[in-house]
CSV table of C-alpha atoms in Angstrom, one decimal:
chain,number,residue,atom,x,y,z
T,1,MET,CA,-2.3,2.0,4.4
T,2,THR,CA,-5.2,0.9,2.3
T,3,TYR,CA,-5.9,-1.9,-0.2
T,4,PRO,CA,-8.2,-1.2,-3.2
T,5,ASN,CA,-11.1,-3.5,-3.8
T,6,SER,CA,-10.1,-6.5,-1.6
T,7,ILE,CA,-12.2,-9.6,-2.2
T,8,PRO,CA,-12.6,-12.9,-0.3
T,9,ALA,CA,-11.6,-16.4,-1.4
T,10,ARG,CA,-11.0,-19.8,0.1
T,11,PHE,CA,-7.5,-21.1,0.6
T,12,LEU,CA,-6.8,-24.5,-1.0
T,13,SER,CA,-3.0,-25.1,-1.0
T,14,ARG,CA,0.4,-23.5,-1.3
T,15,PRO,CA,2.6,-25.3,-3.9
T,16,ASN,CA,5.6,-23.1,-3.0
T,17,ARG,CA,6.4,-20.0,-0.9
T,18,PHE,CA,5.5,-17.6,-3.7
T,19,VAL,CA,2.0,-18.8,-4.8
T,20,ALA,CA,-1.2,-20.3,-3.5
T,21,GLN,CA,-4.2,-22.0,-4.9
T,22,VAL,CA,-7.5,-20.5,-3.9
T,23,GLU,CA,-11.1,-20.9,-4.8
T,24,LEU,CA,-12.4,-17.6,-6.1
T,25,ASP,CA,-16.0,-17.4,-7.3
T,26,GLY,CA,-16.1,-21.1,-7.6
T,27,VAL,CA,-12.9,-21.3,-9.8
T,28,GLU,CA,-9.5,-22.6,-8.6
T,29,THR,CA,-7.1,-19.7,-9.1
T,30,THR,CA,-3.4,-19.2,-8.7
T,31,VAL,CA,-2.5,-16.1,-6.6
T,32,HIS,CA,0.7,-14.5,-5.4
T,33,VAL,CA,1.5,-14.8,-1.7
T,34,LYS,CA,2.9,-11.5,-0.4
T,35,ASN,CA,4.8,-13.3,2.4
T,36,THR,CA,7.6,-15.9,1.8
T,37,GLY,CA,7.5,-17.0,5.5
T,38,ARG,CA,6.1,-20.4,6.5
T,39,CYS,CA,2.8,-19.2,7.8
T,40,ARG,CA,1.7,-22.8,8.3
T,41,GLU,CA,-0.6,-22.0,11.1
T,42,LEU,CA,-2.4,-19.4,8.9
T,43,LEU,CA,-2.7,-20.9,5.5
T,44,VAL,CA,-4.7,-24.0,6.2
T,45,PRO,CA,-7.1,-25.6,3.7
T,46,GLY,CA,-10.5,-24.0,3.9
T,47,ALA,CA,-9.3,-20.7,5.5
T,48,ARG,CA,-10.9,-17.5,4.3
T,49,VAL,CA,-8.3,-15.3,2.7
T,50,TRP,CA,-8.4,-11.8,1.2
T,51,LEU,CA,-7.1,-10.9,-2.2
T,52,VAL,CA,-6.2,-7.6,-4.0
T,53,LYS,CA,-6.1,-7.4,-7.8
T,54,SER,CA,-2.8,-6.4,-9.3
T,55,ASP,CA,-2.7,-3.3,-11.5
T,56,ASN,CA,-0.1,-5.0,-13.7
T,57,PRO,CA,-2.1,-6.7,-16.6
T,58,SER,CA,1.0,-8.6,-17.8
T,59,ARG,CA,1.6,-10.4,-14.5
T,60,LYS,CA,1.2,-14.2,-14.4
T,61,THR,CA,-0.9,-14.0,-11.2
T,62,ALA,CA,-3.7,-11.5,-11.2
T,63,TYR,CA,-4.2,-11.3,-7.5
T,64,ASP,CA,-2.1,-10.9,-4.3
T,65,LEU,CA,-3.0,-12.7,-1.1
T,66,VAL,CA,-2.7,-10.1,1.7
T,67,ALA,CA,-4.8,-11.3,4.6
T,68,VAL,CA,-6.2,-14.5,6.2
T,69,GLU,CA,-8.8,-15.2,8.9
T,70,LYS,CA,-7.6,-17.3,11.8
T,71,GLY,CA,-10.7,-18.0,14.0
T,72,ASP,CA,-12.0,-14.6,15.0
T,73,ARG,CA,-8.8,-12.9,14.0
T,74,LEU,CA,-8.1,-11.2,10.7
T,75,ILE,CA,-4.3,-11.3,10.2
T,76,ASN,CA,-2.6,-9.2,7.5
T,77,MET,CA,0.3,-11.2,6.0
T,78,ASP,CA,1.6,-8.7,3.5
T,79,SER,CA,5.4,-8.6,4.2
T,80,GLN,CA,5.7,-5.1,2.7
T,81,ALA,CA,2.9,-3.7,4.9
T,82,PRO,CA,4.9,-3.4,8.3
T,83,ASN,CA,7.4,-0.9,6.8
T,84,ALA,CA,4.6,1.1,5.2
T,85,VAL,CA,2.5,1.4,8.4
T,86,PHE,CA,5.5,2.1,10.5
T,87,GLY,CA,6.5,4.9,8.1
T,88,GLU,CA,3.0,6.4,8.4
T,89,TRP,CA,3.0,6.1,12.2
T,90,ALA,CA,6.5,7.7,12.5
T,91,GLN,CA,5.6,10.5,10.1
T,92,ALA,CA,2.7,11.3,12.4
T,93,ARG,CA,5.4,11.9,15.1
T,94,CYS,CA,4.2,9.0,17.2
T,95,PHE,CA,7.7,7.4,17.2
T,96,VAL,CA,10.0,10.4,18.0
T,97,PRO,CA,8.7,13.9,18.9
T,98,GLY,CA,9.9,16.6,16.5
T,99,LEU,CA,10.8,14.2,13.7
T,100,THR,CA,12.3,16.1,10.8
T,101,LEU,CA,13.6,13.4,8.5
T,102,LEU,CA,12.7,9.8,7.8
T,103,LYS,CA,14.5,7.9,5.1
T,104,PRO,CA,13.6,4.3,4.2
T,105,GLU,CA,16.1,1.7,3.1
T,106,TYR,CA,19.2,3.4,4.4
T,107,LYS,CA,22.6,1.8,4.1
T,108,HIS,CA,25.0,2.2,7.0
T,109,GLY,CA,28.2,0.1,7.4
T,110,ASP,CA,27.6,-3.4,6.1
T,111,SER,CA,23.8,-3.2,6.9
T,112,ARG,CA,20.8,-1.7,5.1
T,113,PHE,CA,18.3,-0.6,7.8
T,114,ASP,CA,14.6,0.0,7.1
T,115,PHE,CA,14.7,3.6,8.3
T,116,TYR,CA,17.1,6.4,9.2
T,117,TRP,CA,15.6,9.3,11.2
T,118,GLU,CA,16.5,12.7,12.6
T,119,ALA,CA,14.8,14.9,15.1
T,120,GLY,CA,16.8,18.0,16.0
T,121,ASP,CA,20.2,16.8,17.4
T,122,ARG,CA,18.9,13.2,17.7
T,123,LYS,CA,19.5,10.7,14.9
T,124,GLY,CA,19.0,7.0,14.7
T,125,PHE,CA,18.1,3.8,12.8
T,126,VAL,CA,15.1,1.5,13.0
T,127,GLU,CA,14.7,-2.0,11.8
T,128,VAL,CA,11.0,-3.2,11.3
T,129,LYS,CA,9.8,-6.8,11.6
T,130,GLY,CA,6.4,-8.0,10.7
T,131,VAL,CA,4.8,-10.5,13.2
T,132,THR,CA,2.0,-12.9,12.1
T,133,LEU,CA,2.6,-15.9,14.5
T,134,GLU,CA,0.0,-16.0,17.3
T,135,GLN,CA,-0.6,-18.7,19.8
T,136,ASN,CA,-2.9,-18.6,22.8
T,137,GLY,CA,-3.1,-14.8,22.6
T,138,ALA,CA,0.6,-14.1,22.5
T,139,VAL,CA,2.7,-13.3,19.4
T,140,TYR,CA,6.2,-14.4,18.5
T,141,PHE,CA,8.9,-13.6,16.0
T,142,PRO,CA,10.4,-15.2,13.9
T,143,ASP,CA,8.3,-18.1,12.5
T,144,ALA,CA,11.4,-19.4,10.7
T,145,PRO,CA,15.2,-19.0,11.4
T,146,THR,CA,16.5,-15.6,10.3
T,147,GLN,CA,20.2,-15.0,10.1
T,148,ARG,CA,19.5,-11.7,8.4
T,149,GLY,CA,17.5,-10.7,11.5
T,150,ILE,CA,20.5,-11.4,13.7
T,151,LYS,CA,22.8,-9.4,11.5
T,152,HIS,CA,20.4,-6.4,11.8
T,153,LEU,CA,20.4,-6.6,15.6
T,154,HIS,CA,24.2,-6.7,15.6
T,155,GLY,CA,24.3,-3.7,13.2
T,156,LEU,CA,21.9,-1.7,15.4
T,157,THR,CA,24.2,-2.4,18.4
T,158,THR,CA,27.1,-1.1,16.5
T,159,CYS,CA,25.2,2.1,15.6
T,160,LEU,CA,24.8,2.8,19.3
T,161,ASP,CA,28.6,2.7,19.7
T,162,GLU,CA,28.8,5.3,16.9
T,163,GLY,CA,26.5,7.8,18.7
T,164,TYR,CA,23.2,6.9,17.0
T,165,GLU,CA,20.0,5.8,18.6
T,166,ALA,CA,18.7,2.4,17.6
T,167,ALA,CA,15.4,0.5,17.7
T,168,VAL,CA,13.8,-2.6,16.4
T,169,CYS,CA,10.0,-2.4,16.0
T,170,PHE,CA,7.9,-5.5,15.8
T,171,VAL,CA,4.7,-4.6,13.9
T,172,ILE,CA,2.1,-7.1,14.9
T,173,GLN,CA,-0.2,-7.6,11.9
T,174,MET,CA,-3.3,-8.2,13.9
T,175,GLU,CA,-5.4,-6.6,16.6
T,176,GLN,CA,-4.5,-7.1,20.2
T,177,ALA,CA,-2.0,-9.5,21.8
T,178,ASP,CA,-1.3,-10.3,25.4
T,179,PHE,CA,2.5,-9.9,24.9
T,180,PHE,CA,5.3,-10.2,22.3
T,181,SER,CA,8.3,-12.5,22.8
T,182,PRO,CA,11.2,-13.8,20.6
T,183,ASN,CA,10.5,-17.3,19.4
T,184,ASP,CA,13.3,-19.2,21.1
T,185,LYS,CA,11.7,-22.5,20.1
T,186,THR,CA,12.2,-21.8,16.4
T,187,HIS,CA,15.4,-19.7,16.5
T,188,PRO,CA,17.0,-19.4,19.9
T,189,ALA,CA,20.0,-17.5,18.5
T,190,PHE,CA,17.7,-14.7,17.4
T,191,GLY,CA,16.2,-14.5,20.9
T,192,GLU,CA,19.6,-14.3,22.4
T,193,ALA,CA,20.7,-11.6,19.9
T,194,LEU,CA,17.6,-9.6,20.7
T,195,ARG,CA,18.2,-9.8,24.5
T,196,GLN,CA,21.8,-8.8,24.0
T,197,ALA,CA,20.8,-5.8,21.7
T,198,HIS,CA,18.3,-4.7,24.3
T,199,ALA,CA,20.9,-4.9,27.1
T,200,ALA,CA,23.2,-2.8,25.0
T,201,GLY,CA,20.6,-0.1,24.6
T,202,VAL,CA,18.6,-0.9,21.5
T,203,ARG,CA,15.0,0.0,22.0
T,204,VAL,CA,12.5,-2.9,21.5
T,205,LEU,CA,9.0,-1.9,20.5
T,206,ALA,CA,6.0,-4.1,19.7
T,207,LEU,CA,2.9,-2.5,18.2
T,208,SER,CA,-0.4,-4.1,17.3
T,209,CYS,CA,-2.5,-3.0,14.3
T,210,SER,CA,-6.1,-2.3,13.4
T,211,VAL,CA,-6.8,-4.7,10.5
T,212,THR,CA,-9.6,-4.8,7.9
T,213,PRO,CA,-9.7,-6.5,4.5
T,214,ASP,CA,-9.0,-3.0,3.1
T,215,SER,CA,-6.6,-1.5,5.5
T,216,LEU,CA,-3.8,-1.8,8.1
T,217,SER,CA,-2.7,0.8,10.6
T,218,ILE,CA,-0.7,0.8,13.9
T,219,SER,CA,-3.0,1.1,16.9
T,220,ALA,CA,-1.4,0.3,20.3
T,221,PRO,CA,1.8,-0.8,22.1
T,222,VAL,CA,2.0,-4.4,23.2
T,223,PRO,CA,4.0,-5.6,26.3
T,224,VAL,CA,7.4,-7.1,25.4
T,225,ARG,CA,8.7,-10.1,27.3
T,226,LEU,CA,12.3,-10.9,26.4
T,227,SER,CA,12.9,-13.9,28.6
T,228,ALA,CA,13.3,-17.1,26.6
T,229,ALA,CA,9.8,-18.0,25.2
T,230,ARG,CA,8.6,-21.1,23.6
T,231,PRO,CA,5.1,-21.1,22.0
T,232,GLU,CA,3.1,-24.2,22.6
């Protein structure tokens, strides 16, 4: 996926989870943050961020904050981007050979999964999670408790019982990572649910991305460690 005309700015503060104050061309400007997660380790005063101008002239905020620099890393933090890049990757038949159908936002039972797919006689569901939390080269999810995430894992396990295939894909919104693990320090119940889902047969994928201020695309698989992990 690509972003048109991204421009750099300097992060100042985040009054709430929806907006941030940045310095843009020497002027303090309010921008929309395209990620309602905490992102405390990313949005620190003085950090260089990347903005994309909205094409809606009536919007209160003219720009979206979509990426941030953390040391030498450029991290995409657009919460809508993981689904978009997974869809592109899957349509290229990198996920399932012979893919013939890929439907986003598919309701099944009491859950709404990110994707439903078919490939010949095979059919299944995928839930996609964006990962922005990095510490010492490893990446973790979630960065805040997520009961919704646990519900999705239980729902995927139920799908297996109904004859579907099921997978959860963690799209790492940065380049390279030593490994991915559930963040048991922040939400141990999610880590346990992920381990139970995997034991039941839910496929667990972690994929890093190529990131520029103007683009995001899936690049390579990352090792998954499901043992209880606690980032420093």
